[in-house]
């Protein structure tokens, strides 16, 4: 089993993970969690590719020496984690529940 396969296995067994997508810089889906539909994977790939390019531009505008590597978006029920690389994007979708109020 390759290092990529081992990493994907570790990701998908984490509690709360509902899906993952690996796509290229153009937003083309290369891999996805088998239980995730191709259409849903394509939507995440296209939207996160677009958003990461914009976020990368903002980071560069603030300081040209910095580079976007990771993006985390939290919504009411889900959290989307995007790892940004020179050739690929790795997108993980997981359930999110707020911590109990103490």
PDB file of C-alpha atoms in Angstrom:
ATOM      1  CA  UNK A   1       0.000   0.000   0.000  1.00  0.00           C
ATOM      2  CA  UNK A   2       1.396   3.393  -0.988  1.00  0.00           C
ATOM      3  CA  UNK A   3       1.902   6.293   1.378  1.00  0.00           C
ATOM      4  CA  UNK A   4      -1.073   8.083  -0.218  1.00  0.00           C
ATOM      5  CA  UNK A   5      -3.323   5.070   0.329  1.00  0.00           C
ATOM      6  CA  UNK A   6      -2.221   4.791   3.966  1.00  0.00           C
ATOM      7  CA  UNK A   7      -2.911   8.484   4.557  1.00  0.00           C
ATOM      8  CA  UNK A   8      -6.384   8.252   2.977  1.00  0.00           C
ATOM      9  CA  UNK A   9      -7.189   5.236   5.147  1.00  0.00           C
ATOM     10  CA  UNK A  10      -6.179   7.188   8.266  1.00  0.00           C
ATOM     11  CA  UNK A  11      -8.314  10.149   7.195  1.00  0.00           C
ATOM     12  CA  UNK A  12     -11.490   8.219   6.433  1.00  0.00           C
ATOM     13  CA  UNK A  13     -11.511   6.316   9.741  1.00  0.00           C
ATOM     14  CA  UNK A  14     -11.344   9.523  11.789  1.00  0.00           C
ATOM     15  CA  UNK A  15     -14.565  10.242  13.697  1.00  0.00           C
ATOM     16  CA  UNK A  16     -16.807  12.719  11.898  1.00  0.00           C
ATOM     17  CA  UNK A  17     -15.215  12.467   8.439  1.00  0.00           C
ATOM     18  CA  UNK A  18     -17.982  12.430   5.850  1.00  0.00           C
ATOM     19  CA  UNK A  19     -15.890  12.712   2.722  1.00  0.00           C
ATOM     20  CA  UNK A  20     -12.659  13.644   1.043  1.00  0.00           C
ATOM     21  CA  UNK A  21     -11.725  14.815  -2.422  1.00  0.00           C
ATOM     22  CA  UNK A  22      -8.346  15.064  -4.085  1.00  0.00           C
ATOM     23  CA  UNK A  23      -8.322  17.317  -7.121  1.00  0.00           C
ATOM     24  CA  UNK A  24      -5.830  19.044  -9.366  1.00  0.00           C
ATOM     25  CA  UNK A  25      -5.410  22.814  -9.658  1.00  0.00           C
ATOM     26  CA  UNK A  26      -8.073  22.942 -12.378  1.00  0.00           C
ATOM     27  CA  UNK A  27     -10.673  21.408 -10.076  1.00  0.00           C
ATOM     28  CA  UNK A  28     -10.738  17.981 -11.752  1.00  0.00           C
ATOM     29  CA  UNK A  29     -11.549  15.242  -9.237  1.00  0.00           C
ATOM     30  CA  UNK A  30      -8.774  12.659  -9.074  1.00  0.00           C
ATOM     31  CA  UNK A  31      -9.989  10.682  -6.053  1.00  0.00           C
ATOM     32  CA  UNK A  32     -12.888  10.786  -3.657  1.00  0.00           C
ATOM     33  CA  UNK A  33     -14.350   8.829  -0.796  1.00  0.00           C
ATOM     34  CA  UNK A  34     -16.205   5.951  -2.515  1.00  0.00           C
ATOM     35  CA  UNK A  35     -19.442   6.694  -0.649  1.00  0.00           C
ATOM     36  CA  UNK A  36     -19.422  10.302  -1.940  1.00  0.00           C
ATOM     37  CA  UNK A  37     -21.175  10.880  -5.274  1.00  0.00           C
ATOM     38  CA  UNK A  38     -19.108  12.066  -8.227  1.00  0.00           C
ATOM     39  CA  UNK A  39     -21.378  15.102  -8.611  1.00  0.00           C
ATOM     40  CA  UNK A  40     -20.944  16.134  -4.968  1.00  0.00           C
ATOM     41  CA  UNK A  41     -17.168  15.639  -5.224  1.00  0.00           C
ATOM     42  CA  UNK A  42     -17.057  17.844  -8.333  1.00  0.00           C
ATOM     43  CA  UNK A  43     -18.983  20.627  -6.582  1.00  0.00           C
ATOM     44  CA  UNK A  44     -16.569  20.615  -3.640  1.00  0.00           C
ATOM     45  CA  UNK A  45     -13.563  20.474  -5.985  1.00  0.00           C
ATOM     46  CA  UNK A  46     -14.701  23.388  -8.142  1.00  0.00           C
ATOM     47  CA  UNK A  47     -15.757  25.640  -5.278  1.00  0.00           C
ATOM     48  CA  UNK A  48     -12.760  24.954  -3.051  1.00  0.00           C
ATOM     49  CA  UNK A  49     -10.346  25.377  -5.968  1.00  0.00           C
ATOM     50  CA  UNK A  50     -11.836  28.789  -6.692  1.00  0.00           C
ATOM     51  CA  UNK A  51     -11.891  29.815  -3.031  1.00  0.00           C
ATOM     52  CA  UNK A  52      -8.318  28.642  -2.410  1.00  0.00           C
ATOM     53  CA  UNK A  53      -7.013  30.634  -5.361  1.00  0.00           C
ATOM     54  CA  UNK A  54      -8.688  33.760  -3.987  1.00  0.00           C
ATOM     55  CA  UNK A  55      -7.455  33.087  -0.446  1.00  0.00           C
ATOM     56  CA  UNK A  56      -3.949  32.478  -1.771  1.00  0.00           C
ATOM     57  CA  UNK A  57      -4.062  35.858  -3.514  1.00  0.00           C
ATOM     58  CA  UNK A  58      -5.151  37.584  -0.302  1.00  0.00           C
ATOM     59  CA  UNK A  59      -2.334  35.968   1.673  1.00  0.00           C
ATOM     60  CA  UNK A  60       0.182  37.048  -0.968  1.00  0.00           C
ATOM     61  CA  UNK A  61      -1.242  40.595  -1.000  1.00  0.00           C
ATOM     62  CA  UNK A  62      -0.781  40.861   2.753  1.00  0.00           C
ATOM     63  CA  UNK A  63       2.781  39.572   2.658  1.00  0.00           C
ATOM     64  CA  UNK A  64       4.437  38.367  -0.565  1.00  0.00           C
ATOM     65  CA  UNK A  65       6.759  36.090   1.428  1.00  0.00           C
ATOM     66  CA  UNK A  66       3.843  34.059   2.836  1.00  0.00           C
ATOM     67  CA  UNK A  67       2.054  31.252   1.067  1.00  0.00           C
ATOM     68  CA  UNK A  68      -1.324  29.609   1.694  1.00  0.00           C
ATOM     69  CA  UNK A  69      -0.906  25.997   2.815  1.00  0.00           C
ATOM     70  CA  UNK A  70      -4.111  25.212   4.695  1.00  0.00           C
ATOM     71  CA  UNK A  71      -7.636  26.594   4.754  1.00  0.00           C
ATOM     72  CA  UNK A  72     -10.319  25.750   7.298  1.00  0.00           C
ATOM     73  CA  UNK A  73     -13.982  26.703   6.886  1.00  0.00           C
ATOM     74  CA  UNK A  74     -16.544  26.069   9.579  1.00  0.00           C
ATOM     75  CA  UNK A  75     -20.295  26.153   8.935  1.00  0.00           C
ATOM     76  CA  UNK A  76     -23.202  25.232  11.189  1.00  0.00           C
ATOM     77  CA  UNK A  77     -22.922  21.474  10.719  1.00  0.00           C
ATOM     78  CA  UNK A  78     -19.740  20.861   8.737  1.00  0.00           C
ATOM     79  CA  UNK A  79     -16.131  21.843   8.612  1.00  0.00           C
ATOM     80  CA  UNK A  80     -14.191  21.832   5.342  1.00  0.00           C
ATOM     81  CA  UNK A  81     -10.425  21.448   5.534  1.00  0.00           C
ATOM     82  CA  UNK A  82      -8.368  22.237   2.440  1.00  0.00           C
ATOM     83  CA  UNK A  83      -4.675  21.426   2.146  1.00  0.00           C
ATOM     84  CA  UNK A  84      -3.177  23.462  -0.679  1.00  0.00           C
ATOM     85  CA  UNK A  85      -0.154  22.122  -2.585  1.00  0.00           C
ATOM     86  CA  UNK A  86       1.629  23.105  -5.797  1.00  0.00           C
ATOM     87  CA  UNK A  87      -0.181  20.438  -7.843  1.00  0.00           C
ATOM     88  CA  UNK A  88      -3.138  19.215  -5.791  1.00  0.00           C
ATOM     89  CA  UNK A  89      -5.812  20.148  -3.296  1.00  0.00           C
ATOM     90  CA  UNK A  90      -6.893  17.740  -0.593  1.00  0.00           C
ATOM     91  CA  UNK A  91     -10.376  18.528   0.719  1.00  0.00           C
ATOM     92  CA  UNK A  92     -11.803  16.837   3.820  1.00  0.00           C
ATOM     93  CA  UNK A  93     -15.430  17.318   4.865  1.00  0.00           C
ATOM     94  CA  UNK A  94     -16.277  16.494   8.455  1.00  0.00           C
ATOM     95  CA  UNK A  95     -19.188  16.894  10.840  1.00  0.00           C
ATOM     96  CA  UNK A  96     -18.744  19.667  13.327  1.00  0.00           C
ATOM     97  CA  UNK A  97     -20.513  20.100  16.635  1.00  0.00           C
ATOM     98  CA  UNK A  98     -19.787  22.967  18.994  1.00  0.00           C
ATOM     99  CA  UNK A  99     -18.190  22.196  22.325  1.00  0.00           C
ATOM    100  CA  UNK A 100     -20.641  22.081  25.229  1.00  0.00           C
ATOM    101  CA  UNK A 101     -20.950  25.322  27.161  1.00  0.00           C
ATOM    102  CA  UNK A 102     -19.339  25.077  30.585  1.00  0.00           C
TER     103      UNK A 102
END
